[in-house]
Coordinates of C-alpha atoms in Angstrom, one line a residue:
Chain J
S1 CA 106.2 127.3 109.3
Q2 CA 106.2 126.4 105.6
Q3 CA 106.2 122.8 104.8
G4 CA 108.5 123.2 101.8
E5 CA 111.5 125.4 101.8
E6 CA 113.4 126.3 98.6
D7 CA 117.1 126.9 98.3
P8 CA 118.6 129.0 97.1
Q9 CA 116.2 132.1 97.4
A10 CA 117.6 133.6 94.2
L11 CA 119.7 132.3 91.4
S12 CA 121.3 134.1 88.7
I13 CA 122.9 132.4 85.6
Q14 CA 123.7 132.8 81.9
E15 CA 121.6 131.4 79.1
G16 CA 122.7 127.8 78.3
E17 CA 123.7 126.9 81.8
N18 CA 121.8 124.6 84.0
A19 CA 119.8 125.7 87.0
T20 CA 119.3 123.7 90.2
M21 CA 116.8 124.5 92.9
N22 CA 116.3 122.5 96.1
C23 CA 113.2 121.9 98.2
S24 CA 113.3 120.5 101.8
Y25 CA 110.2 119.5 103.7
K26 CA 109.3 118.3 107.1
T27 CA 106.6 115.6 107.1
S28 CA 105.6 112.7 105.1
I29 CA 104.2 113.5 101.7
N30 CA 101.9 111.9 99.1
N31 CA 103.5 113.8 96.4
L32 CA 105.8 116.9 95.6
Q33 CA 105.0 119.3 92.8
W34 CA 106.9 122.2 91.2
Y35 CA 105.3 125.3 89.8
R36 CA 106.6 128.3 87.9
Q37 CA 105.3 131.8 88.3
N38 CA 106.0 134.8 85.9
S39 CA 106.1 138.1 87.6
G40 CA 102.6 138.7 89.4
R41 CA 101.0 136.1 87.3
G42 CA 99.2 132.8 88.2
L43 CA 101.2 129.7 89.0
V44 CA 101.8 127.2 86.3
H45 CA 102.1 123.4 87.1
L46 CA 105.4 122.0 85.9
I47 CA 105.7 118.5 87.3
L48 CA 104.5 116.2 90.0
I49 CA 106.6 113.4 91.6
R50 CA 105.1 110.8 93.9
S51 CA 106.4 109.5 97.0
N52 CA 107.4 106.2 95.4
E53 CA 109.3 107.7 92.5
R54 CA 112.8 108.8 92.6
E55 CA 113.2 110.8 89.5
K56 CA 111.1 112.3 86.7
H57 CA 111.8 114.1 83.4
S58 CA 109.6 116.6 81.5
G59 CA 111.5 118.2 78.5
R60 CA 114.3 120.1 79.9
L61 CA 113.2 119.5 83.5
R62 CA 114.4 116.9 85.8
V63 CA 113.0 116.4 89.2
T64 CA 114.5 114.1 91.9
L65 CA 112.9 113.1 95.1
D66 CA 114.7 111.7 98.2
T67 CA 112.2 110.8 100.9
S68 CA 114.7 109.7 103.3
K69 CA 116.3 113.1 103.3
K70 CA 112.9 114.8 102.8
S71 CA 114.3 116.8 99.8
S72 CA 113.7 117.2 96.1
S73 CA 115.6 119.2 93.4
L74 CA 114.5 120.7 90.2
L75 CA 117.1 120.9 87.4
I76 CA 116.5 123.0 84.4
T77 CA 118.9 122.1 81.6
A78 CA 120.2 124.6 79.0
S79 CA 118.4 127.6 80.5
R80 CA 116.8 130.2 78.3
A81 CA 115.9 133.9 79.2
A82 CA 112.3 132.9 79.1
D83 CA 112.9 130.6 82.1
T84 CA 113.3 133.6 84.2
A85 CA 110.5 133.3 86.9
S86 CA 109.9 132.1 90.5
Y87 CA 109.8 128.5 91.0
F88 CA 107.9 126.9 93.9
C89 CA 107.9 123.5 95.4
A90 CA 104.6 122.4 96.8
T91 CA 104.0 119.3 99.0
A92 CA 100.9 117.3 99.4
P93 CA 101.1 115.6 102.9
S94 CA 97.5 114.8 103.1
Y95 CA 94.2 114.9 101.3
G96 CA 92.8 118.2 100.2
K97 CA 96.0 120.2 101.0
L98 CA 98.9 121.5 99.1
T99 CA 101.6 123.7 101.0
F100 CA 103.8 125.9 99.0
G101 CA 107.4 127.1 99.8
Q102 CA 108.5 130.5 99.4
G103 CA 110.1 130.0 96.0
T104 CA 113.4 130.5 94.3
I105 CA 113.7 133.5 91.9
L106 CA 115.5 132.5 88.9
T107 CA 117.1 134.9 86.5
V108 CA 118.5 133.8 83.3
H109 CA 120.7 136.4 81.6
P110 CA 120.7 136.4 77.7
Chain U
E1 CA 90.1 126.7 76.5
A2 CA 90.3 125.1 79.9
Q3 CA 90.9 128.0 82.4
V4 CA 90.3 129.5 85.8
T5 CA 89.0 133.1 85.6
Q6 CA 89.0 135.6 88.4
N7 CA 87.2 139.0 88.6
P8 CA 88.4 141.7 89.1
R9 CA 92.0 141.6 88.3
Y10 CA 92.7 144.7 90.3
L11 CA 90.7 146.4 93.1
I12 CA 91.4 149.3 95.4
T13 CA 88.9 149.8 98.2
V14 CA 88.5 151.3 101.5
T15 CA 88.4 149.7 105.0
G16 CA 85.1 148.2 105.8
K17 CA 83.4 148.1 102.4
K18 CA 82.3 144.7 101.6
L19 CA 83.7 143.1 98.4
T20 CA 83.6 139.8 96.6
V21 CA 86.2 138.3 94.2
T22 CA 84.7 135.9 91.9
C23 CA 86.4 132.7 90.7
S24 CA 85.1 130.3 88.0
Q25 CA 86.5 127.1 86.4
N26 CA 85.4 125.4 83.2
M27 CA 87.1 122.1 83.8
N28 CA 84.4 120.4 86.0
H29 CA 86.9 120.3 88.8
E30 CA 85.5 119.2 92.1
Y31 CA 88.3 120.9 94.1
M32 CA 88.8 124.7 94.5
S33 CA 90.9 126.8 96.6
W34 CA 91.9 130.4 97.5
Y35 CA 95.4 131.6 98.2
R36 CA 97.0 134.8 99.2
Q37 CA 100.6 135.7 98.2
D38 CA 102.6 138.2 100.2
P39 CA 106.3 139.1 99.9
G40 CA 108.4 136.8 102.2
L41 CA 105.4 134.7 103.1
G42 CA 104.9 132.8 100.0
L43 CA 101.4 131.4 99.1
R44 CA 99.1 130.7 102.0
Q45 CA 95.9 128.8 101.7
I46 CA 92.8 130.7 102.8
Y47 CA 89.8 128.3 102.2
Y48 CA 89.3 125.3 100.0
S49 CA 86.3 123.4 98.8
M50 CA 86.2 119.6 98.0
N51 CA 82.8 119.8 96.3
V52 CA 79.6 121.8 96.1
E53 CA 78.5 122.8 99.6
V54 CA 81.6 121.5 101.2
T55 CA 84.1 124.2 102.4
D56 CA 87.0 124.2 105.0
K57 CA 89.4 126.5 106.4
G58 CA 92.9 126.7 105.1
D59 CA 95.9 128.3 106.9
V60 CA 94.8 131.9 107.1
P61 CA 90.9 132.0 107.0
E62 CA 90.3 135.0 109.4
G63 CA 88.4 137.8 107.7
Y64 CA 87.3 135.8 104.7
K65 CA 84.2 133.9 103.7
V66 CA 83.6 131.6 100.9
S67 CA 80.7 129.7 99.4
R68 CA 80.4 126.9 96.9
K69 CA 76.8 126.7 95.5
E70 CA 77.8 125.6 92.1
K71 CA 80.6 123.4 91.0
R72 CA 82.1 126.0 88.8
N73 CA 82.0 128.9 91.0
F74 CA 83.9 129.8 94.3
P75 CA 83.7 133.3 95.3
L76 CA 85.9 134.9 98.0
I77 CA 84.0 137.5 100.3
L78 CA 85.6 140.0 102.5
E79 CA 82.9 141.4 104.7
S80 CA 84.9 144.2 106.2
P81 CA 88.2 144.4 104.5
S82 CA 91.2 145.8 106.5
P83 CA 94.6 147.1 105.2
N84 CA 96.3 143.9 106.3
Q85 CA 94.3 142.0 103.6
T86 CA 96.0 144.0 100.9
S87 CA 97.6 141.1 98.9
L88 CA 97.7 139.2 95.6
Y89 CA 94.9 136.6 95.5
F90 CA 94.8 133.4 93.6
C91 CA 92.0 131.0 93.0
A92 CA 92.9 127.3 91.9
S93 CA 91.1 124.1 91.0
S94 CA 92.0 120.6 90.8
L95 CA 90.4 117.5 89.5
G96 CA 91.5 115.4 92.4
A97 CA 91.5 116.0 96.1
G98 CA 93.6 119.2 96.0
S99 CA 96.8 117.1 96.4
E100 CA 97.1 116.8 92.7
E101 CA 98.0 119.3 90.0
Q102 CA 96.3 122.5 90.5
Y103 CA 95.2 125.1 87.8
F104 CA 95.7 128.7 88.9
G105 CA 93.7 131.8 87.9
P106 CA 95.5 135.0 86.9
G107 CA 95.3 136.6 90.3
T108 CA 93.5 139.6 91.8
R109 CA 95.6 142.3 93.2
L110 CA 93.7 143.9 96.1
T111 CA 94.6 147.1 97.8
V112 CA 92.7 148.2 101.0
T113 CA 93.3 151.8 102.1

């Protein structure tokens, strides 16, 4: 089974609203990363949070990590139509390995 | 421009006809990896390489081969493709051990009939 599992599977919101996606994982991690994928294209790295960090910001993105609950959340504030994409969390439990979840499909309506 | 390139971008082939998908990166990254993406299954790692001449199996290596003779190139070889290898393939590279930020290529959409 996948190490990271995103929730919800799909999210539909209006432009200007905030979007929150969650990721749960099973084993200990070195870091957790979030990626974005526009339809059928390559993944783009958004943000990396290490196991000893609790929160990280990058522009309109805010990521939190709770290692006690083995979960992370990605918040996109003031969403834009251009944010429409699939978002994946990826966990790095060990050297040389990055395991991806199945993703959350975000649709932002103008 | 720092990038990972893949060729071809689209390929339709027949069962059993050997093919190679090339991957090249210009960032001097040590780590490279191949993934396949299928609906409902997410991204699954096929093979990865920590450095030149060092390769290892990922989660779904059956039916695939790789080689790493040069740091910049990491081709994916399908010796005898089958329809269940129809998928979207991504190559990625990373400066670190693979557990750091990965840079992805644009993808190769393969159809095996």
